[in-house]
Amino acid sequence: MADKKDKDKTRRGESVIGQIDRTLVPDKAIALWHLGQEGMAFKAAGIIGYIDPYLSNYIDDEFGNSPRQFETPLSPELIGHADLVLITHDHPDHLDPVSVRAIAIASPQATWICPAPVVSQLTGLGIAPDAVIGALAGQMIDFRDMRITPVAAKHEEFETDENGNHKYLGYVIELNGVTLYHAGDTIGYAGLLETLRPHRIDIACLPINGRDIKRYEANLMGNMNFREAADLGVGIGADLIVPMHYDLFAFNTENPAYFVDYVHRTYPYQKFKLFVPGERLIYYRDDEMKESGGGNGD
């Protein structure tokens, strides 16, 4: 029985991998899969990408007292189709050494993008230097038919290296006629709204777990809370808001019902999506609705 249980865990997520491979994404659309915490997979225009895949039990195994609240929906060893992997920063629930090594082996063709100060950590995990692009805030990166604009993130504080390069980033991804902003870990800060508005964001993926003194003293850097995330998403004109970073660790989470209640009462016309682990969403951009301030996130 133990062997069967171990095999089932090793093979976890074959159905998700199969769905990603089979999904046909039309023009002006993108397919998204939620992987827990801030992990996402996306597919459009023949590109399959992953963002911050934490797909192991590394944190609990390494530090203890950090069990996952649900099993990973996808074992990283199964990811043999990745064209691109984006890492927002080097905290282990975003840059997971176990997942990075496994994906690097399974997808040797993948390009990796991370903050410039983090490049050495990826190459130290066995990724070839010529497969890694060091991202700088505000400097656009072209990847095939995709345009990626790194945006500085303030994870309680801005943190930079000796060259002034930001260690925490979010990414504005323009692909197949859809613009997605994955914030990484950040709080709101002066200038963020103005930076994002010109991109005309369709989908804003934003952390909602907040921050407090107790977590800060435990070296857990904080993020926007549910109100701040909703206000930012509405402020930048996002068609669809996707809350993140509320579900995986009991010691650093939030009740997403607070987000739902706040949006329902404060912004009754704002669309949002709560995912369950491994769930797919196919988002279609409706240009007519976009021009009039609405859209279609179904």
Short mmCIF file of C-alpha atoms in Angstrom, two decimals:
data_model
loop_
_atom_site.label_atom_id
_atom_site.label_comp_id
_atom_site.label_asym_id
_atom_site.label_seq_id
_atom_site.Cartn_x
_atom_site.Cartn_y
_atom_site.Cartn_z
CA MET A 1 0.00 0.00 0.00
CA ALA A 2 2.84 2.40 0.78
CA ASP A 3 4.30 1.89 -2.70
CA LYS A 4 0.94 2.66 -4.32
CA LYS A 5 0.53 5.80 -2.20
CA ASP A 6 4.00 7.03 -3.13
CA LYS A 7 3.32 6.32 -6.81
CA ASP A 8 0.05 8.25 -6.67
CA LYS A 9 1.85 11.24 -5.15
CA THR A 10 4.61 11.08 -7.75
CA ARG A 11 2.05 11.06 -10.54
CA ARG A 12 -0.19 13.74 -9.05
CA GLY A 13 -1.38 16.14 -11.70
CA GLU A 14 -1.28 14.02 -14.83
CA SER A 15 -4.85 15.16 -15.56
CA VAL A 16 -3.79 18.80 -15.21
CA ILE A 17 -0.82 18.30 -17.52
CA GLY A 18 -3.07 16.57 -20.03
CA GLN A 19 -5.60 19.38 -19.87
CA ILE A 20 -2.90 22.01 -20.44
CA ASP A 21 -1.62 20.08 -23.44
CA ARG A 22 -5.10 19.57 -24.91
CA THR A 23 -6.48 23.06 -24.32
CA LEU A 24 -6.95 25.03 -27.53
CA VAL A 25 -6.71 28.77 -26.91
CA PRO A 26 -8.31 31.05 -29.53
CA ASP A 27 -7.15 34.53 -30.50
CA LYS A 28 -7.60 37.25 -27.86
CA ALA A 29 -7.70 34.67 -25.09
CA ILE A 30 -5.49 33.07 -22.47
CA ALA A 31 -5.90 29.91 -20.40
CA LEU A 32 -4.87 29.99 -16.74
CA TRP A 33 -4.44 27.26 -14.13
CA HIS A 34 -4.13 27.98 -10.41
CA LEU A 35 -1.45 25.94 -8.63
CA GLY A 36 -1.73 27.32 -5.09
CA GLN A 37 -0.11 30.25 -3.27
CA GLU A 38 0.93 32.48 -6.23
CA GLY A 39 1.68 29.63 -8.62
CA MET A 40 0.02 29.80 -12.02
CA ALA A 41 0.32 28.12 -15.38
CA PHE A 42 -0.75 29.89 -18.55
CA LYS A 43 -1.15 29.01 -22.20
CA ALA A 44 -1.74 31.11 -25.32
CA ALA A 45 -0.34 31.53 -28.84
CA GLY A 46 1.53 28.24 -28.58
CA ILE A 47 3.37 29.25 -25.40
CA ILE A 48 3.08 27.36 -22.10
CA GLY A 49 4.41 29.22 -19.09
CA TYR A 50 4.58 28.94 -15.33
CA ILE A 51 4.81 31.65 -12.68
CA ASP A 52 6.18 30.99 -9.16
CA PRO A 53 5.49 27.24 -9.11
CA TYR A 54 5.67 26.02 -5.51
CA LEU A 55 4.82 22.36 -6.13
CA SER A 56 6.69 20.52 -3.38
CA ASN A 57 6.82 20.33 0.42
CA TYR A 58 10.21 22.04 0.53
CA ILE A 59 9.36 24.64 3.20
CA ASP A 60 7.95 22.11 5.65
CA ASP A 61 10.76 19.63 4.95
CA GLU A 62 13.43 22.31 5.40
CA PHE A 63 12.05 24.45 8.23
CA GLY A 64 9.22 22.44 9.80
CA ASN A 65 5.81 23.58 11.03
CA SER A 66 4.85 24.60 7.49
CA PRO A 67 2.55 21.89 6.12
CA ARG A 68 0.62 22.54 2.96
CA GLN A 69 -3.12 22.93 3.49
CA PHE A 70 -3.68 20.87 0.33
CA GLU A 71 -1.55 18.55 -1.76
CA THR A 72 0.13 20.01 -4.80
CA PRO A 73 -2.20 19.78 -7.81
CA LEU A 74 0.78 19.07 -10.04
CA SER A 75 4.06 17.24 -9.48
CA PRO A 76 6.90 19.32 -10.98
CA GLU A 77 8.58 16.27 -12.54
CA LEU A 78 5.61 16.05 -14.94
CA ILE A 79 6.20 19.52 -16.40
CA GLY A 80 7.97 18.61 -19.61
CA HIS A 81 6.21 21.16 -21.82
CA ALA A 82 7.29 24.48 -20.27
CA ASP A 83 8.48 27.13 -22.69
CA LEU A 84 8.90 29.79 -20.01
CA VAL A 85 9.10 29.98 -16.22
CA LEU A 86 8.85 33.34 -14.44
CA ILE A 87 10.06 33.80 -10.86
CA THR A 88 9.05 36.97 -9.01
CA HIS A 89 11.57 36.74 -6.12
CA ASP A 90 13.70 34.33 -4.15
CA HIS A 91 11.47 33.40 -1.21
CA PRO A 92 11.05 29.62 -1.23
CA ASP A 93 7.28 29.66 -1.79
CA HIS A 94 8.06 31.42 -5.08
CA LEU A 95 11.51 30.12 -5.96
CA ASP A 96 11.16 26.53 -4.78
CA PRO A 97 14.45 24.66 -5.25
CA VAL A 98 12.70 21.29 -5.56
CA SER A 99 10.30 22.50 -8.23
CA VAL A 100 12.99 24.45 -10.07
CA ARG A 101 15.31 21.45 -10.31
CA ALA A 102 12.51 19.12 -11.41
CA ILE A 103 11.18 21.48 -14.09
CA ALA A 104 14.70 22.20 -15.34
CA ILE A 105 15.27 18.48 -15.88
CA ALA A 106 11.86 17.80 -17.43
CA SER A 107 11.82 20.97 -19.58
CA PRO A 108 15.42 21.62 -20.70
CA GLN A 109 14.04 23.80 -23.50
CA ALA A 110 12.51 26.32 -21.06
CA THR A 111 13.63 29.92 -20.71
CA TRP A 112 13.68 31.28 -17.16
CA ILE A 113 13.05 34.91 -16.19
CA CYS A 114 13.78 36.20 -12.69
CA PRO A 115 14.94 39.44 -11.04
CA ALA A 116 18.53 40.18 -12.05
CA PRO A 117 19.84 39.73 -8.47
CA VAL A 118 18.34 36.22 -8.39
CA VAL A 119 20.00 34.84 -11.54
CA SER A 120 22.85 33.20 -9.62
CA GLN A 121 20.36 31.26 -7.48
CA LEU A 122 18.78 29.71 -10.56
CA THR A 123 22.08 28.84 -12.18
CA GLY A 124 23.18 27.41 -8.82
CA LEU A 125 20.25 25.00 -9.08
CA GLY A 126 21.57 23.66 -12.36
CA ILE A 127 19.90 25.87 -14.95
CA ALA A 128 22.20 26.79 -17.82
CA PRO A 129 23.23 30.48 -17.68
CA ASP A 130 22.12 31.07 -21.27
CA ALA A 131 18.62 29.88 -20.34
CA VAL A 132 18.17 32.58 -17.68
CA ILE A 133 17.17 36.21 -18.30
CA GLY A 134 17.76 38.66 -15.48
CA ALA A 135 14.82 41.07 -15.36
CA LEU A 136 15.11 44.76 -14.50
CA ALA A 137 12.15 46.87 -13.42
CA GLY A 138 10.76 48.82 -16.35
CA GLN A 139 12.91 47.14 -19.00
CA MET A 140 10.76 45.20 -21.44
CA ILE A 141 11.58 41.61 -22.38
CA ASP A 142 10.46 40.05 -25.66
CA PHE A 143 9.90 36.29 -25.71
CA ARG A 144 8.53 34.94 -28.99
CA ASP A 145 5.17 36.71 -29.48
CA MET A 146 5.08 37.78 -25.86
CA ARG A 147 6.04 41.07 -24.24
CA ILE A 148 6.92 41.12 -20.55
CA THR A 149 7.36 44.30 -18.52
CA PRO A 150 8.88 43.80 -15.05
CA VAL A 151 7.36 46.05 -12.38
CA ALA A 152 9.07 46.81 -9.06
CA ALA A 153 7.40 45.12 -6.09
CA LYS A 154 7.55 46.40 -2.52
CA HIS A 155 7.47 43.36 -0.25
CA GLU A 156 6.99 45.48 2.88
CA GLU A 157 10.07 47.35 1.62
CA PHE A 158 11.87 47.75 -1.68
CA GLU A 159 15.01 45.65 -1.69
CA THR A 160 17.79 46.13 -4.23
CA ASP A 161 21.29 44.80 -4.85
CA GLU A 162 24.49 46.83 -4.98
CA ASN A 163 23.60 47.92 -8.53
CA GLY A 164 20.18 49.20 -7.54
CA ASN A 165 18.36 46.30 -9.20
CA HIS A 166 15.12 45.23 -7.57
CA LYS A 167 15.00 41.81 -5.91
CA TYR A 168 11.18 41.72 -5.91
CA LEU A 169 9.25 42.06 -9.16
CA GLY A 170 5.82 41.64 -10.66
CA TYR A 171 5.28 41.08 -14.37
CA VAL A 172 2.93 42.62 -16.93
CA ILE A 173 2.50 39.94 -19.59
CA GLU A 174 1.07 40.81 -23.00
CA LEU A 175 0.21 37.68 -24.95
CA ASN A 176 -2.32 36.82 -27.65
CA GLY A 177 -4.18 40.12 -27.24
CA VAL A 178 -4.58 39.76 -23.46
CA THR A 179 -2.66 41.68 -20.79
CA LEU A 180 -2.10 39.99 -17.43
CA TYR A 181 -0.43 41.50 -14.37
CA HIS A 182 1.01 39.05 -11.85
CA ALA A 183 2.02 41.20 -8.90
CA GLY A 184 4.28 38.75 -7.11
CA ASP A 185 4.51 39.77 -3.46
CA THR A 186 3.91 43.46 -2.90
CA ILE A 187 2.11 46.13 -1.00
CA GLY A 188 0.76 49.19 -2.73
CA TYR A 189 3.11 52.12 -3.13
CA ALA A 190 3.22 55.59 -4.65
CA GLY A 191 3.47 55.31 -8.40
CA LEU A 192 2.27 51.72 -8.79
CA LEU A 193 -1.17 52.77 -10.02
CA GLU A 194 0.35 55.18 -12.54
CA THR A 195 2.81 52.52 -13.73
CA LEU A 196 0.11 49.95 -14.38
CA ARG A 197 -2.74 52.02 -15.83
CA PRO A 198 -1.16 52.61 -19.27
CA HIS A 199 -0.90 48.85 -19.80
CA ARG A 200 -4.70 48.49 -19.79
CA ILE A 201 -4.63 45.36 -17.65
CA ASP A 202 -7.24 42.70 -18.42
CA ILE A 203 -6.42 40.33 -15.55
CA ALA A 204 -4.82 41.45 -12.28
CA CYS A 205 -3.47 38.65 -10.05
CA LEU A 206 -2.91 40.22 -6.64
CA PRO A 207 -1.91 38.94 -3.16
CA ILE A 208 -4.47 39.47 -0.40
CA ASN A 209 -2.85 37.91 2.69
CA GLY A 210 -1.89 41.25 4.25
CA ARG A 211 0.73 41.92 6.91
CA ASP A 212 1.05 42.42 10.66
CA ILE A 213 3.69 42.84 13.35
CA LYS A 214 3.57 39.20 14.48
CA ARG A 215 4.39 37.90 11.00
CA TYR A 216 6.95 40.62 10.39
CA GLU A 217 8.79 39.68 13.59
CA ALA A 218 8.78 36.06 12.35
CA ASN A 219 10.49 37.30 9.16
CA LEU A 220 7.34 36.85 7.07
CA MET A 221 7.24 39.84 4.76
CA GLY A 222 3.73 41.11 4.09
CA ASN A 223 1.55 42.02 1.15
CA MET A 224 -1.58 43.96 0.30
CA ASN A 225 -4.66 43.01 2.24
CA PHE A 226 -7.97 42.18 0.57
CA ARG A 227 -9.16 45.81 0.53
CA GLU A 228 -5.92 47.16 -0.89
CA ALA A 229 -5.83 44.49 -3.60
CA ALA A 230 -9.41 45.15 -4.66
CA ASP A 231 -8.85 48.91 -4.66
CA LEU A 232 -5.72 48.54 -6.78
CA GLY A 233 -7.39 46.21 -9.26
CA VAL A 234 -10.29 48.60 -9.71
CA GLY A 235 -7.95 51.60 -9.81
CA ILE A 236 -5.95 50.22 -12.72
CA GLY A 237 -9.10 49.31 -14.61
CA ALA A 238 -8.59 45.54 -14.54
CA ASP A 239 -11.43 43.61 -16.09
CA LEU A 240 -10.89 40.60 -13.83
CA ILE A 241 -9.21 40.42 -10.41
CA VAL A 242 -7.71 37.14 -9.23
CA PRO A 243 -6.77 37.07 -5.52
CA MET A 244 -3.66 35.07 -4.60
CA HIS A 245 -1.49 34.10 -1.61
CA TYR A 246 -4.30 33.24 0.78
CA ASP A 247 -4.62 29.47 0.60
CA LEU A 248 -1.52 27.38 1.21
CA PHE A 249 -0.03 27.98 4.69
CA ALA A 250 -2.18 28.37 7.78
CA PHE A 251 0.30 30.78 9.39
CA ASN A 252 0.26 33.23 6.47
CA THR A 253 -3.18 33.18 4.93
CA GLU A 254 -6.46 35.09 4.69
CA ASN A 255 -10.12 34.21 4.41
CA PRO A 256 -11.01 34.96 0.76
CA ALA A 257 -14.61 35.54 1.84
CA TYR A 258 -13.46 38.93 3.13
CA PHE A 259 -12.28 39.81 -0.36
CA VAL A 260 -15.53 38.58 -1.91
CA ASP A 261 -17.66 40.53 0.57
CA TYR A 262 -15.64 43.74 0.10
CA VAL A 263 -15.81 43.60 -3.70
CA HIS A 264 -19.50 42.69 -3.64
CA ARG A 265 -20.38 45.64 -1.41
CA THR A 266 -17.91 48.23 -2.74
CA TYR A 267 -17.54 47.41 -6.44
CA PRO A 268 -20.68 45.47 -7.44
CA TYR A 269 -19.77 45.48 -11.16
CA GLN A 270 -16.18 44.31 -10.69
CA LYS A 271 -15.51 40.77 -11.88
CA PHE A 272 -13.25 38.48 -9.87
CA LYS A 273 -12.34 34.80 -9.82
CA LEU A 274 -11.54 32.51 -6.88
CA PHE A 275 -9.80 29.36 -8.10
CA VAL A 276 -9.61 25.93 -6.56
CA PRO A 277 -6.23 24.17 -6.95
CA GLY A 278 -5.67 22.91 -10.46
CA GLU A 279 -8.71 24.70 -11.89
CA ARG A 280 -8.63 26.13 -15.41
CA LEU A 281 -10.03 29.45 -16.60
CA ILE A 282 -10.16 30.47 -20.25
CA TYR A 283 -10.36 34.24 -20.42
CA TYR A 284 -11.56 35.91 -23.61
CA ARG A 285 -10.91 39.57 -24.21
CA ASP A 286 -13.93 41.40 -25.61
CA ASP A 287 -12.60 44.58 -27.24
CA GLU A 288 -16.04 46.18 -27.51
CA MET A 289 -16.68 45.69 -23.82
CA LYS A 290 -13.13 46.77 -23.01
CA GLU A 291 -13.66 50.09 -24.78
CA SER A 292 -16.81 50.70 -22.73
CA GLY A 293 -15.16 49.71 -19.46
CA GLY A 294 -16.49 46.16 -19.20
CA GLY A 295 -15.30 42.80 -20.38
CA ASN A 296 -15.79 39.06 -20.42
CA GLY A 297 -13.99 36.89 -17.92
CA ASP A 298 -16.17 33.83 -18.39
#
